[in-house]
Amino acid sequence: MSISENLKKIKKSIPEKVLLVAVSKTKPVNDLKIAYRSGHLDFGENKIQELILKHETLPKNIRWHMIGHLQSNKVKYIASFVYLIHSVDSLKLIKEINKQGEKINRVINILLQVDISNDSTKYGFSLNEINKLLSDNIINNFNFVSLNGFMGMASFTSNFNIIENQFKSLSDLFEKHKSNHSLTMLSMGMSGDYKIAIKNNSNIIRLGSNIFGKRN
Ligand SMILES: *Cc1c(COP(=O)(O)O)cnc(C)c1O
């Protein structure tokens, strides 16, 4: 099936309140154009260099989602245009996003990445760290950062129970803090596990291979 057919089929199968981010990392600009022409506006990238290049090349009404690990010294390159940073994983990074936002007088939307998988390879705050950060209201000290919710990735496993439990833990965290911090976004679910994620309250899914085909 083609990129636009994939998009259409996936959108038809998910609830309307779930935002589909098309993860276009490693894919050529032409593939993004095809998706864009079919009406898709939300794209996710995980490398700064690639994100900047694609942003420069493609129409300006695209909403760019940064979903990969972000080094503090790179924030300045995307601060002016990024729609949502999903992968905020340290207080240092929050401070830098705030600083860059202040420079250009733009409030930058973020999600806190939570490590729900216990894989040492994944970035993110622990559940305890999130509880502390939000209970002490540390996050409220930053006027140019808008915290919208959480992002998490489940373990790479075929055991659906493990995946479901990990998504459930993030959903519980979201429920716990959402009213105090006006959280609205829960970003979880990739090509292999987005149905489980939606069942567990996700309202942003990040799909790459299901839309654009396998990556090399
Ligand atoms: C690559 C990536 C995705 C998409 O992965 P697929 O399995 O191709 O859907 C989603 N989220 C993050 C953070 C990624 O790095």
PDB file of C-alpha atoms and ligand atoms in Angstrom:
ATOM      1  CA  MET A   1       0.000   0.000   0.000  1.00  0.00           C
ATOM      2  CA  SER A   2       1.029   3.575  -0.576  1.00  0.00           C
ATOM      3  CA  ILE A   3       1.930   6.149   2.082  1.00  0.00           C
ATOM      4  CA  SER A   4      -1.349   7.994   1.691  1.00  0.00           C
ATOM      5  CA  GLU A   5      -3.356   4.767   1.777  1.00  0.00           C
ATOM      6  CA  ASN A   6      -1.557   3.731   4.955  1.00  0.00           C
ATOM      7  CA  LEU A   7      -2.330   7.058   6.575  1.00  0.00           C
ATOM      8  CA  LYS A   8      -5.958   6.911   5.580  1.00  0.00           C
ATOM      9  CA  LYS A   9      -6.396   3.396   6.874  1.00  0.00           C
ATOM     10  CA  ILE A  10      -4.717   4.093  10.210  1.00  0.00           C
ATOM     11  CA  LYS A  11      -6.661   7.318  10.772  1.00  0.00           C
ATOM     12  CA  LYS A  12      -9.920   5.501  10.095  1.00  0.00           C
ATOM     13  CA  SER A  13      -9.043   2.851  12.670  1.00  0.00           C
ATOM     14  CA  ILE A  14      -8.172   5.132  15.589  1.00  0.00           C
ATOM     15  CA  PRO A  15     -10.451   7.331  17.736  1.00  0.00           C
ATOM     16  CA  GLU A  16     -10.769  10.909  16.571  1.00  0.00           C
ATOM     17  CA  LYS A  17      -9.195  12.301  19.735  1.00  0.00           C
ATOM     18  CA  VAL A  18      -5.938  10.437  19.065  1.00  0.00           C
ATOM     19  CA  LEU A  19      -3.316  12.497  17.231  1.00  0.00           C
ATOM     20  CA  LEU A  20      -1.239  10.578  14.717  1.00  0.00           C
ATOM     21  CA  VAL A  21       2.372  11.730  14.434  1.00  0.00           C
ATOM     22  CA  ALA A  22       3.971  10.401  11.264  1.00  0.00           C
ATOM     23  CA  VAL A  23       7.520   9.454  12.220  1.00  0.00           C
ATOM     24  CA  SER A  24       9.517  10.287   9.119  1.00  0.00           C
ATOM     25  CA  LYS A  25      13.075   9.808  10.429  1.00  0.00           C
ATOM     26  CA  THR A  26      15.527   8.520   7.785  1.00  0.00           C
ATOM     27  CA  LYS A  27      12.841   8.887   5.101  1.00  0.00           C
ATOM     28  CA  PRO A  28      13.392  11.157   2.077  1.00  0.00           C
ATOM     29  CA  VAL A  29      11.657  14.525   1.831  1.00  0.00           C
ATOM     30  CA  ASN A  30       9.620  13.154  -1.047  1.00  0.00           C
ATOM     31  CA  ASP A  31       7.888  10.648   1.232  1.00  0.00           C
ATOM     32  CA  LEU A  32       6.924  13.472   3.575  1.00  0.00           C
ATOM     33  CA  LYS A  33       5.579  15.477   0.653  1.00  0.00           C
ATOM     34  CA  ILE A  34       3.313  12.607  -0.288  1.00  0.00           C
ATOM     35  CA  ALA A  35       1.946  12.464   3.250  1.00  0.00           C
ATOM     36  CA  TYR A  36       1.614  16.248   3.368  1.00  0.00           C
ATOM     37  CA  ARG A  37      -0.287  16.385   0.091  1.00  0.00           C
ATOM     38  CA  SER A  38      -2.746  13.847   1.438  1.00  0.00           C
ATOM     39  CA  GLY A  39      -3.478  16.320   4.223  1.00  0.00           C
ATOM     40  CA  HIS A  40      -1.137  15.183   6.973  1.00  0.00           C
ATOM     41  CA  LEU A  41       0.523  17.932   9.053  1.00  0.00           C
ATOM     42  CA  ASP A  42       2.182  16.253  12.054  1.00  0.00           C
ATOM     43  CA  PHE A  43       5.643  14.798  11.525  1.00  0.00           C
ATOM     44  CA  GLY A  44       8.136  13.378  14.026  1.00  0.00           C
ATOM     45  CA  GLU A  45      11.922  13.340  13.767  1.00  0.00           C
ATOM     46  CA  ASN A  46      14.563  12.147  16.205  1.00  0.00           C
ATOM     47  CA  LYS A  47      17.714  13.874  14.916  1.00  0.00           C
ATOM     48  CA  ILE A  48      18.226  17.632  15.064  1.00  0.00           C
ATOM     49  CA  GLN A  49      20.148  17.894  11.810  1.00  0.00           C
ATOM     50  CA  GLU A  50      17.486  16.035   9.875  1.00  0.00           C
ATOM     51  CA  LEU A  51      14.679  17.948  11.560  1.00  0.00           C
ATOM     52  CA  ILE A  52      16.228  21.303  10.622  1.00  0.00           C
ATOM     53  CA  LEU A  53      16.822  20.255   7.041  1.00  0.00           C
ATOM     54  CA  LYS A  54      13.308  18.951   6.527  1.00  0.00           C
ATOM     55  CA  HIS A  55      11.804  22.001   8.211  1.00  0.00           C
ATOM     56  CA  GLU A  56      13.719  24.248   5.822  1.00  0.00           C
ATOM     57  CA  THR A  57      12.662  22.268   2.786  1.00  0.00           C
ATOM     58  CA  LEU A  58       9.002  21.619   3.484  1.00  0.00           C
ATOM     59  CA  PRO A  59       5.874  23.820   3.862  1.00  0.00           C
ATOM     60  CA  LYS A  60       5.775  26.014   6.931  1.00  0.00           C
ATOM     61  CA  ASN A  61       2.435  24.858   8.270  1.00  0.00           C
ATOM     62  CA  ILE A  62       3.831  21.435   9.134  1.00  0.00           C
ATOM     63  CA  ARG A  63       3.879  20.730  12.859  1.00  0.00           C
ATOM     64  CA  TRP A  64       7.279  19.308  13.782  1.00  0.00           C
ATOM     65  CA  HIS A  65       7.541  16.923  16.712  1.00  0.00           C
ATOM     66  CA  MET A  66      10.960  16.248  18.225  1.00  0.00           C
ATOM     67  CA  ILE A  67      10.819  12.690  19.537  1.00  0.00           C
ATOM     68  CA  GLY A  68      14.479  11.739  19.997  1.00  0.00           C
ATOM     69  CA  HIS A  69      17.038  12.441  22.682  1.00  0.00           C
ATOM     70  CA  LEU A  70      17.870  16.144  22.607  1.00  0.00           C
ATOM     71  CA  GLN A  71      21.167  17.602  23.753  1.00  0.00           C
ATOM     72  CA  SER A  72      20.867  20.921  25.556  1.00  0.00           C
ATOM     73  CA  ASN A  73      23.271  22.668  23.209  1.00  0.00           C
ATOM     74  CA  LYS A  74      21.002  21.852  20.231  1.00  0.00           C
ATOM     75  CA  VAL A  75      17.797  23.388  21.567  1.00  0.00           C
ATOM     76  CA  LYS A  76      18.594  26.763  20.024  1.00  0.00           C
ATOM     77  CA  TYR A  77      18.323  25.353  16.509  1.00  0.00           C
ATOM     78  CA  ILE A  78      14.695  24.268  16.856  1.00  0.00           C
ATOM     79  CA  ALA A  79      13.308  26.664  19.487  1.00  0.00           C
ATOM     80  CA  SER A  80      11.727  28.973  16.929  1.00  0.00           C
ATOM     81  CA  PHE A  81       9.645  26.391  15.101  1.00  0.00           C
ATOM     82  CA  VAL A  82       9.273  23.083  16.951  1.00  0.00           C
ATOM     83  CA  TYR A  83       5.620  22.307  17.707  1.00  0.00           C
ATOM     84  CA  LEU A  84       6.180  19.839  20.541  1.00  0.00           C
ATOM     85  CA  ILE A  85       9.256  18.287  22.149  1.00  0.00           C
ATOM     86  CA  HIS A  86       8.250  14.807  23.345  1.00  0.00           C
ATOM     87  CA  SER A  87      11.634  13.770  24.681  1.00  0.00           C
ATOM     88  CA  VAL A  88      12.441  16.113  27.547  1.00  0.00           C
ATOM     89  CA  ASP A  89      14.427  13.958  29.942  1.00  0.00           C
ATOM     90  CA  SER A  90      16.329  16.221  32.351  1.00  0.00           C
ATOM     91  CA  LEU A  91      15.960  19.367  34.386  1.00  0.00           C
ATOM     92  CA  LYS A  92      18.989  20.754  32.602  1.00  0.00           C
ATOM     93  CA  LEU A  93      17.152  20.405  29.305  1.00  0.00           C
ATOM     94  CA  ILE A  94      14.021  22.081  30.694  1.00  0.00           C
ATOM     95  CA  LYS A  95      16.158  25.026  31.815  1.00  0.00           C
ATOM     96  CA  GLU A  96      17.768  25.341  28.407  1.00  0.00           C
ATOM     97  CA  ILE A  97      14.427  25.162  26.564  1.00  0.00           C
ATOM     98  CA  ASN A  98      13.144  27.902  28.861  1.00  0.00           C
ATOM     99  CA  LYS A  99      16.227  30.020  28.192  1.00  0.00           C
ATOM    100  CA  GLN A 100      15.918  29.679  24.428  1.00  0.00           C
ATOM    101  CA  GLY A 101      12.172  30.345  24.564  1.00  0.00           C
ATOM    102  CA  GLU A 102      12.768  33.509  26.564  1.00  0.00           C
ATOM    103  CA  LYS A 103      15.307  34.763  24.028  1.00  0.00           C
ATOM    104  CA  ILE A 104      12.724  34.703  21.262  1.00  0.00           C
ATOM    105  CA  ASN A 105       9.678  35.277  23.453  1.00  0.00           C
ATOM    106  CA  ARG A 106       8.089  31.946  22.510  1.00  0.00           C
ATOM    107  CA  VAL A 107       6.535  29.453  24.903  1.00  0.00           C
ATOM    108  CA  ILE A 108       7.719  25.999  23.885  1.00  0.00           C
ATOM    109  CA  ASN A 109       5.472  22.974  24.304  1.00  0.00           C
ATOM    110  CA  ILE A 110       7.036  19.950  25.931  1.00  0.00           C
ATOM    111  CA  LEU A 111       6.284  16.478  27.208  1.00  0.00           C
ATOM    112  CA  LEU A 112       8.369  14.821  29.878  1.00  0.00           C
ATOM    113  CA  GLN A 113       9.770  11.493  28.740  1.00  0.00           C
ATOM    114  CA  VAL A 114       9.256   8.823  31.357  1.00  0.00           C
ATOM    115  CA  ASP A 115      11.291   5.635  31.442  1.00  0.00           C
ATOM    116  CA  ILE A 116       8.590   3.016  31.867  1.00  0.00           C
ATOM    117  CA  SER A 117      10.577   0.143  30.407  1.00  0.00           C
ATOM    118  CA  ASN A 118      13.446  -0.323  32.846  1.00  0.00           C
ATOM    119  CA  ASP A 119      15.681  -0.830  29.805  1.00  0.00           C
ATOM    120  CA  SER A 120      18.943   0.898  30.576  1.00  0.00           C
ATOM    121  CA  THR A 121      19.051   1.940  26.934  1.00  0.00           C
ATOM    122  CA  LYS A 122      16.081   4.281  27.191  1.00  0.00           C
ATOM    123  CA  TYR A 123      16.168   7.886  28.278  1.00  0.00           C
ATOM    124  CA  GLY A 124      13.695   9.531  30.598  1.00  0.00           C
ATOM    125  CA  PHE A 125      12.745  10.396  34.132  1.00  0.00           C
ATOM    126  CA  SER A 126      11.806   7.641  36.551  1.00  0.00           C
ATOM    127  CA  LEU A 127       8.270   7.654  37.950  1.00  0.00           C
ATOM    128  CA  ASN A 128       9.694   8.895  41.255  1.00  0.00           C
ATOM    129  CA  GLU A 129      11.562  11.744  39.626  1.00  0.00           C
ATOM    130  CA  ILE A 130       8.370  12.864  37.887  1.00  0.00           C
ATOM    131  CA  ASN A 131       6.426  12.774  41.119  1.00  0.00           C
ATOM    132  CA  LYS A 132       9.056  14.922  42.770  1.00  0.00           C
ATOM    133  CA  LEU A 133       9.363  17.379  39.891  1.00  0.00           C
ATOM    134  CA  LEU A 134       5.610  17.903  39.752  1.00  0.00           C
ATOM    135  CA  SER A 135       4.837  17.794  43.459  1.00  0.00           C
ATOM    136  CA  ASP A 136       7.442  20.421  44.275  1.00  0.00           C
ATOM    137  CA  ASN A 137       6.064  22.521  41.422  1.00  0.00           C
ATOM    138  CA  ILE A 138       9.593  22.969  40.111  1.00  0.00           C
ATOM    139  CA  ILE A 139       8.197  22.907  36.618  1.00  0.00           C
ATOM    140  CA  ASN A 140       6.110  26.016  37.291  1.00  0.00           C
ATOM    141  CA  ASN A 141       9.236  28.169  37.572  1.00  0.00           C
ATOM    142  CA  PHE A 142       9.675  28.211  33.821  1.00  0.00           C
ATOM    143  CA  ASN A 143       7.612  30.807  31.987  1.00  0.00           C
ATOM    144  CA  PHE A 144       8.710  29.819  28.498  1.00  0.00           C
ATOM    145  CA  VAL A 145       8.065  26.113  28.867  1.00  0.00           C
ATOM    146  CA  SER A 146       4.560  24.696  28.693  1.00  0.00           C
ATOM    147  CA  LEU A 147       4.294  21.201  30.119  1.00  0.00           C
ATOM    148  CA  ASN A 148       1.540  19.350  28.292  1.00  0.00           C
ATOM    149  CA  GLY A 149       1.984  15.762  29.427  1.00  0.00           C
ATOM    150  CA  PHE A 150       4.155  12.683  29.170  1.00  0.00           C
ATOM    151  CA  MET A 151       5.806  10.477  26.586  1.00  0.00           C
ATOM    152  CA  GLY A 152       6.870   6.885  27.092  1.00  0.00           C
ATOM    153  CA  MET A 153       8.156   3.900  25.185  1.00  0.00           C
ATOM    154  CA  ALA A 154       7.426   0.323  26.100  1.00  0.00           C
ATOM    155  CA  SER A 155      10.017  -2.433  26.051  1.00  0.00           C
ATOM    156  CA  PHE A 156      10.796  -4.095  22.748  1.00  0.00           C
ATOM    157  CA  THR A 157       9.117  -7.416  23.428  1.00  0.00           C
ATOM    158  CA  SER A 158       6.394  -9.591  21.973  1.00  0.00           C
ATOM    159  CA  ASN A 159       4.913 -10.062  25.440  1.00  0.00           C
ATOM    160  CA  PHE A 160       1.795  -7.888  25.345  1.00  0.00           C
ATOM    161  CA  ASN A 161       1.313  -8.137  29.105  1.00  0.00           C
ATOM    162  CA  ILE A 162       4.617  -6.433  29.767  1.00  0.00           C
ATOM    163  CA  ILE A 163       3.822  -3.695  27.253  1.00  0.00           C
ATOM    164  CA  GLU A 164       0.344  -3.192  28.661  1.00  0.00           C
ATOM    165  CA  ASN A 165       1.640  -2.906  32.240  1.00  0.00           C
ATOM    166  CA  GLN A 166       4.208  -0.329  31.211  1.00  0.00           C
ATOM    167  CA  PHE A 167       1.631   1.797  29.366  1.00  0.00           C
ATOM    168  CA  LYS A 168      -0.718   1.430  32.326  1.00  0.00           C
ATOM    169  CA  SER A 169       1.943   2.790  34.676  1.00  0.00           C
ATOM    170  CA  LEU A 170       2.325   5.910  32.546  1.00  0.00           C
ATOM    171  CA  SER A 171      -1.415   6.323  32.209  1.00  0.00           C
ATOM    172  CA  ASP A 172      -1.735   6.158  36.015  1.00  0.00           C
ATOM    173  CA  LEU A 173       0.965   8.800  36.379  1.00  0.00           C
ATOM    174  CA  PHE A 174      -0.886  10.980  33.891  1.00  0.00           C
ATOM    175  CA  GLU A 175      -4.186  10.613  35.741  1.00  0.00           C
ATOM    176  CA  LYS A 176      -2.488  11.452  39.005  1.00  0.00           C
ATOM    177  CA  HIS A 177      -1.049  14.765  37.825  1.00  0.00           C
ATOM    178  CA  LYS A 178      -3.304  15.890  35.019  1.00  0.00           C
ATOM    179  CA  SER A 179      -5.688  18.138  36.919  1.00  0.00           C
ATOM    180  CA  ASN A 180      -3.013  19.874  39.012  1.00  0.00           C
ATOM    181  CA  HIS A 181      -0.865  20.641  35.988  1.00  0.00           C
ATOM    182  CA  SER A 182      -3.508  20.882  33.246  1.00  0.00           C
ATOM    183  CA  LEU A 183      -1.960  17.999  31.348  1.00  0.00           C
ATOM    184  CA  THR A 184      -3.699  17.023  28.122  1.00  0.00           C
ATOM    185  CA  MET A 185      -1.237  14.920  26.140  1.00  0.00           C
ATOM    186  CA  LEU A 186      -0.182  11.326  26.649  1.00  0.00           C
ATOM    187  CA  SER A 187       2.219  10.250  23.897  1.00  0.00           C
ATOM    188  CA  MET A 188       2.642   6.492  23.780  1.00  0.00           C
ATOM    189  CA  GLY A 189       2.408   3.873  21.095  1.00  0.00           C
ATOM    190  CA  MET A 190       4.533   3.013  18.056  1.00  0.00           C
ATOM    191  CA  SER A 191       3.812   0.820  15.025  1.00  0.00           C
ATOM    192  CA  GLY A 192       4.006  -2.420  16.969  1.00  0.00           C
ATOM    193  CA  ASP A 193       2.078  -1.454  20.072  1.00  0.00           C
ATOM    194  CA  TYR A 194      -0.171   1.547  19.372  1.00  0.00           C
ATOM    195  CA  LYS A 195      -3.399  -0.393  19.799  1.00  0.00           C
ATOM    196  CA  ILE A 196      -2.395  -1.378  23.331  1.00  0.00           C
ATOM    197  CA  ALA A 197      -1.377   2.223  23.978  1.00  0.00           C
ATOM    198  CA  ILE A 198      -4.740   3.623  22.874  1.00  0.00           C
ATOM    199  CA  LYS A 199      -6.516   1.076  25.060  1.00  0.00           C
ATOM    200  CA  ASN A 200      -4.502   2.543  27.912  1.00  0.00           C
ATOM    201  CA  ASN A 201      -5.440   6.168  27.422  1.00  0.00           C
ATOM    202  CA  SER A 202      -2.852   7.336  24.881  1.00  0.00           C
ATOM    203  CA  ASN A 203      -3.924  10.317  22.791  1.00  0.00           C
ATOM    204  CA  ILE A 204      -0.781  10.757  20.701  1.00  0.00           C
ATOM    205  CA  ILE A 205       0.698   7.858  18.767  1.00  0.00           C
ATOM    206  CA  ARG A 206       3.995   7.994  16.897  1.00  0.00           C
ATOM    207  CA  LEU A 207       4.034   5.709  13.871  1.00  0.00           C
ATOM    208  CA  GLY A 208       6.861   5.315  11.393  1.00  0.00           C
ATOM    209  CA  SER A 209       7.109   1.955   9.680  1.00  0.00           C
ATOM    210  CA  ASN A 210       3.331   1.435   9.496  1.00  0.00           C
ATOM    211  CA  ILE A 211       3.132   4.579   7.370  1.00  0.00           C
ATOM    212  CA  PHE A 212       6.396   4.868   5.443  1.00  0.00           C
ATOM    213  CA  GLY A 213       7.525   1.240   5.404  1.00  0.00           C
ATOM    214  CA  LYS A 214      10.480  -0.344   7.123  1.00  0.00           C
ATOM    215  CA  ARG A 215      13.616   1.682   7.784  1.00  0.00           C
ATOM    216  CA  ASN A 216      17.082   0.415   6.898  1.00  0.00           C
TER     217      ASN A 216
HETATM  218  C1  LIG B   1      11.312   5.606  15.558  1.00  0.00           C
HETATM  219  C2  LIG B   1      10.411   6.032  16.643  1.00  0.00           C
HETATM  220  C3  LIG B   1       9.026   5.808  16.570  1.00  0.00           C
HETATM  221  C4  LIG B   1       8.353   5.089  15.417  1.00  0.00           C
HETATM  222  O1  LIG B   1       8.740   3.754  15.336  1.00  0.00           O
HETATM  223  P1  LIG B   1       7.952   2.711  14.405  1.00  0.00           P
HETATM  224  O2  LIG B   1       8.166   1.409  15.066  1.00  0.00           O
HETATM  225  O3  LIG B   1       8.570   2.790  13.056  1.00  0.00           O
HETATM  226  O4  LIG B   1       6.524   3.108  14.387  1.00  0.00           O
HETATM  227  C5  LIG B   1       8.240   6.273  17.602  1.00  0.00           C
HETATM  228  N1  LIG B   1       8.761   6.919  18.656  1.00  0.00           N
HETATM  229  C6  LIG B   1      10.079   7.151  18.772  1.00  0.00           C
HETATM  230  C7  LIG B   1      10.590   7.867  19.968  1.00  0.00           C
HETATM  231  C8  LIG B   1      10.945   6.719  17.775  1.00  0.00           C
HETATM  232  O5  LIG B   1      12.269   6.935  17.906  1.00  0.00           O
END
